[in-house]
């Protein structure tokens, strides 16, 4: 029987453990604060940010939300970030990506104070991850590590294939998988849009992480019997539903499930973990910035 990992259950468990950390911070007079900044009218981005704010409300994290007109000058965004850097009640800052084309993404990421960069996207934090000394692990790859751990999937000595080379998921995922640390020590291959014969690579893998952003790119014929398959894709495809679309992962779930021992669904797999690990990084940021120790899950 294939084990379908319940991402909501794992995320809830982590958030319950985080609640204890938040209570300890509160006792010491500290309310963790997370600022989200949205400069987009993309419905998916709006949904993601409101889910992040909802998670803050549920846990007693102070959520501050800033919305900028997507046509506003780039300087407005930079100045918003600078003000948040200077605000002692804000421990974590997240600028929802993507930003509009006229805003230089690299400049935004560099502008966030690295100690408040709960996404782990600032070049200093990327460098620390690559050097094997991460400050904030990027939320989605960290959540995937937690899902694998919850499903008792050993990574050490295993062949892992990451499909996708994005800065948000693919690259940091591969970097976590090769760390000399629990959840790492995997022999890791990164595949991408120019990879030839993708299936030949994925069929060799004990662990496949599909994060390319193409609906149902990875199907059962590309999965080795007994593999663990993690689906990061959230693709809106036209469908005759009330909303006019449905969400489809990067994995063809039914066919992959026939081969895999362990698989994540979409929705309800990786998605909830991204939010849980954002809360984790915010709690960690608050603890470090205020010198109030907590025991993170
Ligand atoms: N856009 C898609 N995923 C993410 C994420 O994890 N963080 C931010 N800031 N933007 C995103």
Coordinates of C-alpha atoms in Angstrom, one line a residue, residues 57-293:
X57 CA -3.5 35.0 13.6
X58 CA -4.1 31.4 14.6
X59 CA -0.8 31.1 16.4
X60 CA -0.7 34.6 18.1
X61 CA 2.1 35.9 15.8
X62 CA 1.6 39.6 15.1
X63 CA 0.9 39.7 11.3
X64 CA 1.5 43.1 9.5
X65 CA 0.4 43.2 5.9
X66 CA 1.6 45.9 3.4
X67 CA 0.1 46.0 -0.1
X68 CA 1.6 48.1 -2.8
X69 CA 0.1 49.0 -6.1
X70 CA 1.9 46.9 -8.8
X71 CA 2.4 50.1 -10.8
X72 CA 4.1 51.9 -7.9
X73 CA 7.8 52.9 -8.2
X74 CA 10.3 50.3 -7.1
X75 CA 11.6 52.8 -4.5
X76 CA 8.3 52.6 -2.7
X77 CA 8.9 48.9 -2.2
X78 CA 12.5 49.4 -1.1
X79 CA 11.4 52.1 1.4
X80 CA 8.7 49.9 2.8
X81 CA 11.3 47.1 3.4
X82 CA 13.7 49.6 5.0
X83 CA 11.0 50.8 7.4
X84 CA 10.3 47.2 8.4
X85 CA 14.0 46.5 8.9
X86 CA 14.0 49.4 11.4
X87 CA 10.9 48.3 13.2
X88 CA 11.8 46.3 16.4
X89 CA 8.3 44.7 16.6
X90 CA 8.9 43.1 13.2
X91 CA 11.1 40.0 13.5
X92 CA 10.5 38.5 10.0
X93 CA 9.9 40.1 6.6
X94 CA 8.5 38.4 3.6
X95 CA 8.2 40.1 0.2
X96 CA 5.9 37.8 -1.9
X97 CA 7.5 36.8 -5.2
X98 CA 7.2 37.5 -8.0
X99 CA 7.5 41.3 -7.9
X100 CA 6.5 43.3 -11.0
X101 CA 9.0 43.4 -13.9
X102 CA 10.1 47.0 -13.3
X103 CA 11.3 46.0 -9.8
X104 CA 14.7 44.4 -9.7
X105 CA 14.2 41.2 -7.7
X106 CA 17.8 41.0 -6.6
X107 CA 17.7 44.5 -5.1
X108 CA 14.6 43.7 -3.1
X109 CA 16.1 40.5 -1.7
X110 CA 19.3 42.3 -0.8
X111 CA 17.3 45.1 0.9
X112 CA 15.8 42.8 3.5
X113 CA 17.8 42.7 6.7
X114 CA 19.4 39.2 6.6
X115 CA 18.5 38.6 10.3
X116 CA 14.8 39.2 9.4
X117 CA 14.9 37.3 6.1
X118 CA 12.6 34.4 7.1
X119 CA 12.4 33.3 3.4
X120 CA 16.1 32.7 3.4
X121 CA 16.4 34.5 0.0
X122 CA 19.0 37.1 0.9
X123 CA 22.4 36.3 -0.7
X124 CA 24.0 36.2 2.7
X125 CA 21.5 33.5 3.8
X126 CA 21.8 31.6 0.5
X127 CA 25.6 31.7 1.0
X128 CA 25.3 30.4 4.5
X129 CA 23.1 27.5 3.3
X130 CA 25.6 26.6 0.6
X131 CA 28.4 26.8 3.1
X132 CA 26.6 24.3 5.3
X133 CA 25.7 26.8 8.1
X134 CA 22.1 27.8 7.3
X135 CA 20.5 30.6 9.3
X136 CA 16.9 30.3 8.0
X137 CA 16.3 27.3 5.8
X138 CA 14.0 28.3 2.9
X139 CA 10.4 27.3 3.9
X140 CA 9.3 24.9 1.1
X141 CA 12.5 22.8 1.1
X142 CA 12.7 22.8 4.9
X143 CA 9.0 21.6 4.9
X144 CA 9.9 18.8 2.5
X145 CA 12.7 17.7 4.8
X146 CA 10.2 17.6 7.7
X147 CA 7.7 15.6 5.5
X148 CA 10.4 13.0 4.6
X149 CA 11.3 12.8 8.3
X150 CA 7.7 12.3 9.3
X151 CA 7.3 9.5 6.8
X152 CA 10.5 7.8 8.0
X153 CA 12.3 8.3 4.6
X154 CA 16.0 8.1 5.2
X155 CA 18.0 10.5 2.9
X156 CA 21.5 9.4 3.8
X157 CA 23.2 7.5 1.0
X158 CA 20.1 7.6 -1.1
X159 CA 19.8 8.9 -4.7
X160 CA 17.6 12.0 -4.8
X161 CA 16.5 13.8 -8.0
X162 CA 15.2 17.3 -7.8
X163 CA 13.3 18.4 -10.9
X164 CA 13.4 22.1 -11.2
X165 CA 16.2 24.7 -10.5
X166 CA 14.3 27.7 -9.1
X167 CA 15.9 29.9 -6.4
X168 CA 12.8 29.3 -4.2
X169 CA 12.6 25.5 -4.2
X170 CA 15.0 23.5 -6.6
X171 CA 18.3 25.0 -5.7
X172 CA 17.8 25.3 -1.9
X173 CA 16.2 21.8 -1.9
X174 CA 19.3 20.3 -3.5
X175 CA 21.5 22.2 -1.0
X176 CA 19.6 20.8 1.9
X177 CA 19.8 17.3 0.6
X178 CA 23.6 17.4 0.3
X179 CA 24.2 18.9 3.8
X180 CA 26.3 16.8 6.1
X181 CA 23.3 16.8 8.5
X182 CA 20.1 14.8 9.3
X183 CA 17.8 15.1 6.3
X184 CA 20.9 15.4 4.1
X185 CA 23.7 13.2 2.9
X186 CA 21.8 12.2 -0.3
X187 CA 23.5 11.8 -3.6
X188 CA 21.6 14.6 -5.4
X189 CA 20.9 15.4 -9.1
X190 CA 19.2 18.6 -10.2
X191 CA 17.2 18.2 -13.5
X192 CA 15.7 21.2 -15.4
X193 CA 14.1 22.2 -18.7
X194 CA 17.3 21.4 -20.7
X195 CA 17.8 18.0 -19.1
X196 CA 17.8 15.2 -21.7
X197 CA 15.7 12.1 -21.0
X198 CA 14.3 13.2 -17.7
X199 CA 12.7 9.8 -17.0
X200 CA 16.1 8.1 -17.2
X201 CA 17.3 10.3 -14.4
X202 CA 14.1 10.1 -12.2
X203 CA 13.9 6.3 -12.6
X204 CA 17.2 6.0 -10.8
X205 CA 16.0 7.9 -7.8
X206 CA 15.0 6.7 -4.4
X207 CA 13.5 10.2 -3.8
X208 CA 12.0 12.4 -6.5
X209 CA 11.1 16.0 -5.7
X210 CA 9.1 17.5 -8.6
X211 CA 9.3 21.3 -8.5
X212 CA 9.4 22.4 -12.2
X213 CA 6.0 24.1 -12.5
X214 CA 4.7 21.9 -15.3
X215 CA 1.4 20.1 -14.7
X216 CA 1.8 16.3 -14.4
X217 CA 5.4 16.4 -15.8
X218 CA 6.4 13.3 -13.8
X219 CA 4.3 10.2 -14.3
X220 CA 4.4 6.6 -13.1
X221 CA 6.6 5.5 -16.0
X222 CA 9.3 7.8 -14.7
X223 CA 9.2 6.5 -11.1
X224 CA 11.1 3.6 -9.7
X225 CA 9.2 0.9 -7.8
X226 CA 9.2 1.9 -4.1
X227 CA 10.4 5.5 -4.4
X228 CA 9.3 8.5 -2.3
X229 CA 7.7 11.1 -4.5
X230 CA 7.3 14.7 -3.3
X231 CA 5.1 17.0 -5.5
X232 CA 5.8 20.7 -5.1
X233 CA 3.7 21.8 -8.1
X234 CA 0.6 23.9 -7.8
X235 CA -0.6 24.5 -11.3
X236 CA -4.0 26.0 -12.2
X237 CA -5.4 24.2 -15.2
X238 CA -8.7 25.0 -16.9
X239 CA -11.5 22.8 -15.7
X240 CA -15.2 22.8 -15.6
X241 CA -15.4 23.5 -11.9
X242 CA -17.1 26.4 -10.1
X243 CA -13.8 28.4 -10.2
X244 CA -13.1 27.4 -13.8
X245 CA -9.8 25.7 -12.9
X246 CA -8.4 23.0 -10.8
X247 CA -5.1 22.6 -9.0
X248 CA -2.8 20.0 -10.5
X249 CA 0.7 19.0 -9.3
X250 CA 3.9 18.4 -11.2
X251 CA 3.3 14.7 -10.7
X252 CA 0.6 12.6 -12.4
X253 CA -0.7 11.4 -9.0
X254 CA -2.6 8.2 -9.9
X255 CA 0.0 6.7 -12.1
X256 CA 2.9 7.7 -9.8
X257 CA 1.1 6.3 -6.8
X258 CA 1.0 2.8 -8.4
X259 CA 4.8 2.8 -8.3
X260 CA 5.7 4.9 -5.3
X261 CA 5.8 3.7 -1.6
X262 CA 5.3 7.3 -0.4
X263 CA 3.8 10.2 -2.2
X264 CA 2.4 13.6 -1.4
X265 CA -1.0 14.8 -2.7
X266 CA -1.8 18.2 -4.3
X267 CA -3.4 20.0 -2.5
X268 CA -2.7 18.9 1.1
X269 CA 1.0 17.8 0.8
X270 CA 3.8 20.3 0.6
X271 CA 1.7 23.5 0.6
X272 CA 0.7 23.5 4.3
X273 CA 4.4 22.8 5.2
X274 CA 5.6 26.0 3.5
X275 CA 3.4 28.0 5.8
X276 CA 4.3 26.0 8.9
X277 CA 8.0 26.5 8.2
X278 CA 7.5 30.2 7.7
X279 CA 6.0 30.3 11.2
X280 CA 9.0 28.3 12.4
X281 CA 11.4 30.8 10.9
X282 CA 9.5 33.7 12.4
X283 CA 9.6 32.2 15.8
X284 CA 13.3 31.5 15.4
X285 CA 13.9 35.1 14.3
X286 CA 12.0 36.5 17.3
X287 CA 13.9 34.3 19.7
X288 CA 17.3 35.2 18.2
X289 CA 16.6 39.0 18.0
X290 CA 15.3 39.2 21.6
X291 CA 17.7 36.7 23.2
X292 CA 14.7 34.6 24.6
X293 CA 15.6 31.0 24.1

